[in-house]
Coordinates of C-alpha atoms and ligand atoms in Angstrom, one line a residue:
M5 CA -21.8 -41.2 -2.4
R6 CA -20.1 -38.7 -4.5
T7 CA -16.5 -39.2 -5.5
R8 CA -14.2 -37.2 -7.8
F9 CA -11.0 -37.2 -9.7
A10 CA -8.9 -34.1 -9.7
P11 CA -6.0 -34.1 -12.1
S12 CA -3.8 -31.2 -12.9
P13 CA -3.4 -30.5 -16.6
T14 CA 0.3 -30.1 -16.4
G15 CA 1.3 -33.4 -18.2
P16 CA -0.1 -36.7 -19.5
L17 CA -2.1 -38.9 -17.2
H18 CA -0.2 -42.0 -16.3
L19 CA -1.0 -45.4 -14.9
G20 CA -1.4 -44.0 -11.3
H21 CA -3.9 -41.4 -12.5
G22 CA -5.9 -44.1 -14.3
Y23 CA -5.9 -46.3 -11.2
S24 CA -7.2 -43.4 -9.0
A25 CA -9.9 -42.4 -11.6
L26 CA -11.1 -46.0 -12.2
L27 CA -11.3 -46.6 -8.3
A28 CA -13.1 -43.4 -7.6
E29 CA -15.6 -44.1 -10.4
G30 CA -16.0 -47.7 -9.4
M31 CA -16.8 -46.8 -5.8
A32 CA -19.5 -44.3 -6.9
R33 CA -21.1 -46.7 -9.4
A34 CA -21.1 -49.6 -6.9
A35 CA -23.0 -47.4 -4.4
G36 CA -25.2 -45.8 -7.0
G37 CA -23.5 -42.5 -6.4
A38 CA -22.0 -39.9 -8.7
F39 CA -18.5 -39.6 -10.1
L40 CA -17.3 -36.0 -10.8
L41 CA -14.2 -34.4 -12.4
R42 CA -12.3 -31.4 -11.4
I43 CA -9.6 -29.8 -13.4
E44 CA -6.9 -28.4 -11.0
D45 CA -5.5 -25.7 -13.1
I46 CA -4.4 -23.0 -10.5
D47 CA -0.8 -23.3 -11.7
S48 CA -1.0 -21.2 -14.9
T49 CA 2.6 -21.5 -15.7
R50 CA 2.4 -25.3 -16.0
S51 CA -1.3 -25.9 -17.0
R52 CA -2.0 -26.4 -20.7
A53 CA -5.2 -26.7 -22.7
H54 CA -3.9 -29.6 -24.7
W55 CA -3.2 -31.6 -21.5
E56 CA -6.7 -30.9 -20.4
A57 CA -8.1 -32.1 -23.7
Q58 CA -6.0 -35.2 -23.4
I59 CA -7.2 -35.9 -19.9
Y60 CA -10.8 -35.9 -21.2
G61 CA -9.8 -38.1 -24.1
D62 CA -7.9 -40.6 -21.9
L63 CA -10.7 -40.9 -19.4
R64 CA -13.4 -41.4 -22.0
W65 CA -11.2 -44.1 -23.6
L66 CA -10.9 -45.8 -20.2
G67 CA -14.6 -46.0 -20.2
L68 CA -15.2 -43.4 -17.5
R69 CA -18.3 -41.1 -17.4
W70 CA -18.6 -38.2 -15.1
D71 CA -22.0 -37.1 -14.0
E72 CA -21.7 -33.3 -14.0
E73 CA -19.9 -30.6 -15.9
P74 CA -16.3 -30.7 -14.8
M75 CA -15.3 -27.9 -12.3
R76 CA -12.3 -25.9 -13.3
Q77 CA -10.3 -24.2 -10.6
S78 CA -9.5 -21.3 -12.8
N79 CA -13.2 -20.5 -12.7
R80 CA -13.3 -20.5 -8.9
L81 CA -11.5 -17.3 -8.0
P82 CA -14.5 -15.6 -6.5
A83 CA -15.0 -18.5 -4.0
Y84 CA -11.3 -18.5 -3.0
E85 CA -11.3 -14.7 -2.6
A86 CA -14.4 -14.9 -0.4
A87 CA -12.9 -17.5 1.9
L88 CA -9.6 -15.6 2.1
D89 CA -11.6 -12.4 3.0
A90 CA -13.3 -14.3 5.8
L91 CA -10.0 -15.9 7.1
W92 CA -8.4 -12.4 7.0
A93 CA -11.2 -10.8 9.0
R94 CA -10.7 -13.5 11.7
E95 CA -6.9 -12.9 11.6
L96 CA -6.4 -16.6 10.8
I97 CA -4.2 -15.7 7.8
Y98 CA -1.3 -13.2 7.6
P99 CA 1.0 -11.9 4.8
C100 CA 4.4 -13.4 4.2
Q101 CA 7.1 -12.0 2.1
C102 CA 9.7 -14.7 2.9
T103 CA 11.5 -16.2 -0.1
R104 CA 12.3 -19.9 -0.1
R105 CA 15.9 -18.9 0.8
D106 CA 14.7 -16.8 3.7
I107 CA 12.8 -19.8 5.1
Q108 CA 15.8 -22.0 4.7
A109 CA 18.1 -19.6 6.5
A110 CA 15.6 -19.0 9.4
A111 CA 14.8 -22.6 9.8
S112 CA 18.4 -23.8 9.9
A113 CA 19.7 -20.9 12.2
P114 CA 21.1 -22.6 15.3
Q115 CA 18.4 -22.8 18.0
E116 CA 18.4 -24.6 21.3
G117 CA 17.4 -28.2 20.6
A118 CA 15.3 -27.4 17.5
E119 CA 16.0 -29.4 14.3
P120 CA 14.3 -28.0 11.2
A121 CA 11.2 -30.1 10.6
Y122 CA 9.7 -31.1 7.2
G123 CA 6.0 -31.4 6.6
P124 CA 3.7 -32.0 3.7
D125 CA 4.8 -28.7 2.0
G126 CA 8.5 -29.1 2.8
L127 CA 10.3 -27.1 5.5
V128 CA 8.0 -26.1 8.3
Y129 CA 7.6 -22.3 8.2
P130 CA 9.7 -20.8 11.1
G131 CA 7.1 -18.0 11.7
T132 CA 9.2 -15.0 10.7
C133 CA 6.3 -12.9 9.5
R134 CA 3.7 -14.3 11.8
D135 CA 3.5 -11.4 14.3
L136 CA 4.5 -8.5 12.2
L137 CA 0.9 -7.0 12.2
A138 CA -0.7 -5.6 15.3
P139 CA -3.8 -7.4 16.5
G140 CA -6.9 -5.7 14.9
Y141 CA -5.3 -6.0 11.3
G142 CA -8.3 -8.0 10.2
T143 CA -10.3 -4.8 9.8
T144 CA -7.8 -3.4 7.3
P145 CA -7.9 -4.5 3.6
R146 CA -6.4 -7.8 2.8
P147 CA -3.2 -7.2 1.0
R148 CA -2.8 -8.4 -2.7
G149 CA 0.4 -9.7 -4.2
A150 CA 1.8 -11.3 -1.1
A151 CA 1.5 -14.9 0.0
L152 CA -0.9 -15.4 2.9
R153 CA -0.2 -18.1 5.4
L154 CA -2.5 -19.9 7.9
N155 CA -1.8 -19.0 11.6
M156 CA -2.0 -22.6 12.6
A157 CA -1.8 -21.9 16.3
R158 CA -4.7 -19.5 16.2
A159 CA -6.7 -21.8 14.0
L160 CA -6.2 -24.8 16.4
A161 CA -7.1 -22.6 19.4
Q162 CA -10.5 -21.8 17.7
I163 CA -11.1 -25.4 16.8
G164 CA -10.5 -27.1 20.0
E165 CA -9.3 -30.6 20.6
D166 CA -11.6 -32.9 18.6
L167 CA -9.7 -33.2 15.3
W168 CA -10.0 -36.4 13.3
F169 CA -11.1 -37.8 10.0
E170 CA -12.4 -41.2 8.7
E171 CA -10.0 -43.2 6.5
T172 CA -11.4 -46.2 4.6
G173 CA -8.1 -46.8 2.6
A174 CA -4.7 -46.6 4.5
G175 CA -2.0 -44.1 5.2
P176 CA 1.8 -44.9 4.6
E177 CA 2.0 -46.7 8.0
G178 CA -1.3 -48.5 7.4
E179 CA -3.3 -46.1 9.3
T180 CA -7.0 -46.7 8.8
G181 CA -10.3 -46.1 10.5
R182 CA -10.7 -43.0 12.7
I183 CA -7.4 -41.0 12.4
A184 CA -6.9 -38.5 15.3
L185 CA -4.9 -35.5 14.6
S186 CA -2.8 -33.9 17.4
A187 CA -2.5 -30.2 17.8
D188 CA 1.2 -30.6 18.7
G189 CA 1.9 -32.6 15.6
L190 CA 0.2 -30.0 13.4
L191 CA 2.2 -27.2 15.0
S192 CA 5.6 -28.9 14.8
H193 CA 5.2 -30.8 11.5
V194 CA 2.8 -28.8 9.4
G195 CA 2.8 -25.2 10.6
D196 CA 1.7 -22.1 8.9
V197 CA 1.0 -23.4 5.4
V198 CA 0.4 -21.0 2.5
L199 CA -3.3 -20.5 1.7
S200 CA -2.9 -18.0 -1.0
R201 CA 0.0 -17.6 -3.3
R202 CA 1.7 -14.4 -4.3
D203 CA 0.5 -14.8 -8.0
F204 CA -2.9 -16.5 -7.3
P205 CA -5.6 -16.0 -4.7
G206 CA -5.6 -19.6 -3.4
S207 CA -3.3 -22.6 -3.0
Y208 CA -3.7 -26.3 -3.4
H209 CA -4.9 -26.8 0.2
L210 CA -7.4 -23.9 0.2
S211 CA -8.8 -24.8 -3.2
V212 CA -9.1 -28.5 -2.8
V213 CA -11.1 -28.1 0.5
L214 CA -13.4 -25.4 -1.0
D215 CA -14.0 -27.4 -4.2
D216 CA -14.6 -30.7 -2.6
A217 CA -17.3 -29.0 -0.5
A218 CA -18.7 -27.1 -3.5
Q219 CA -18.9 -30.3 -5.4
G220 CA -20.6 -32.1 -2.5
I221 CA -17.9 -34.8 -2.4
T222 CA -18.6 -37.4 0.3
H223 CA -15.6 -39.7 -0.3
V224 CA -12.3 -38.3 -1.5
V225 CA -10.4 -41.0 -3.3
R226 CA -6.7 -40.2 -3.9
G227 CA -3.1 -41.5 -3.7
R228 CA -1.4 -42.2 -0.4
D229 CA 1.1 -39.5 -1.1
L230 CA -1.5 -37.0 -0.1
F231 CA -2.3 -38.7 3.2
E232 CA -0.2 -36.1 5.2
A233 CA -2.0 -33.2 3.5
T234 CA -5.3 -34.5 4.7
A235 CA -4.5 -33.1 8.3
I236 CA -4.3 -29.7 6.8
H237 CA -7.5 -30.1 4.8
V238 CA -9.4 -31.3 8.1
V239 CA -8.1 -28.1 9.9
L240 CA -9.3 -25.9 7.0
Q241 CA -12.7 -27.6 6.9
R242 CA -13.2 -26.9 10.6
I243 CA -12.2 -23.3 10.5
L244 CA -14.3 -22.8 7.3
G245 CA -17.4 -24.6 8.7
L246 CA -17.2 -27.3 6.0
E247 CA -18.1 -31.0 6.4
T248 CA -15.1 -33.4 6.4
P249 CA -15.6 -36.0 3.8
I250 CA -14.5 -39.6 4.2
Y251 CA -11.0 -40.2 2.8
H252 CA -9.7 -43.2 0.9
H253 CA -6.1 -43.0 0.3
H254 CA -5.0 -45.8 -2.1
D255 CA -1.7 -47.3 -2.8
L256 CA 0.6 -45.9 -5.4
I257 CA 1.3 -47.6 -8.7
R258 CA 5.0 -48.1 -8.8
D259 CA 7.4 -49.0 -11.7
D260 CA 9.2 -52.4 -11.9
A261 CA 12.1 -50.9 -9.8
G262 CA 9.6 -49.9 -7.0
K263 CA 9.8 -46.2 -7.8
R264 CA 6.7 -44.0 -7.7
L265 CA 5.6 -43.0 -11.1
A266 CA 6.0 -39.4 -11.8
K267 CA 4.1 -37.3 -14.4
R268 CA 7.2 -36.7 -16.3
D269 CA 7.5 -40.6 -16.6
D270 CA 6.0 -40.4 -20.1
A271 CA 6.8 -44.1 -20.7
R272 CA 3.8 -44.8 -18.4
A273 CA 1.5 -42.3 -20.0
I274 CA -2.0 -43.7 -20.7
A275 CA -1.6 -42.1 -24.2
K276 CA 1.5 -44.1 -24.8
Y277 CA -0.1 -47.3 -23.9
R278 CA -3.0 -46.3 -26.3
E279 CA -0.6 -45.6 -29.0
D280 CA 1.0 -49.0 -28.6
G281 CA -2.3 -50.7 -29.0
A282 CA -3.3 -51.4 -25.5
T283 CA -7.0 -51.8 -24.6
P284 CA -8.7 -50.2 -21.5
E285 CA -8.9 -53.8 -20.1
D286 CA -5.1 -54.0 -20.3
I287 CA -4.8 -50.8 -18.3
R288 CA -7.3 -52.2 -15.7
R289 CA -5.1 -55.3 -15.4
L290 CA -1.9 -53.3 -15.3
V291 CA -3.1 -51.4 -12.2
G292 CA -4.5 -54.4 -10.5
L293 CA -8.2 -53.8 -11.0
G294 CA -8.8 -57.1 -12.7
G295 CA -10.2 -57.2 -16.2
Ligands
LIG325 N1 -4.5 -32.2 -8.3 C1 -3.9 -33.2 -7.5 C2 -2.9 -34.0 -8.3 O1 -2.9 -33.9 -9.6 C3 -4.7 -34.2 -6.8 C4 -5.5 -33.5 -5.7 C5 -6.3 -34.3 -4.8 O2 -6.8 -35.5 -5.3 O3 -6.8 -33.9 -3.7 O4 -2.1 -34.8 -7.8

């Protein structure tokens, strides 16, 4: 078993992160497996070296050890570029120049019986730029400086029917076990997600899938808020010829009012608890992992 914790160094780790990391490490240790770390720093406008340093400090303080050198997404550009080249050659991605406002306008334009749908990345892309290039474009150079979107319909047509993953935790509606994904649902409620951003040759979805595979992750342990995104990850694994790991989505740590903890909720930062004299055992107890 190989599990991982994959924080973004854009703020302090809070109790929810602590829970996720402790759970992932605990699962690996119980199985005699490995626990790995990955720094998801593709957002260069928000990632900071001091947050990364604090992540290592907080995790060590919690008593966590990772078994290999942490992977940093900012070092992974060649892998992302290579995957994008392959998807471009297969005409599974296409350039999109739409702004957020364009998407909003196109999605809410009055259409017979079609309500704008929201998916894991927000408004489902209405497809404005999907068919602008003539078939055969995959032999031309991949454009730089434009967002690239997955052609979901084409991807699904290549994959066929048998889309599913194994969930050992639970989704928002208690989904567990073998989770079947429907092509119709993916088309209507996920659509053509961004795989490469205008300013970075990758996106959360592409990077996470390539990196989990490169780190040999067998069990992805993460918050339930990412359950919907897993459908996208499974599609990408299929078209890229990668194994689908087992997923374990865990419950989210909420504040006393039942609100999900956000990164900006610095009152729940692990560093703040440390400052206030809490022990690692206190943190375990606070997130419900005994102690
Ligand atoms: N980097 C993501 C976050 O900070 C987690 C990604 C994942 O676990 O798949 O929420």
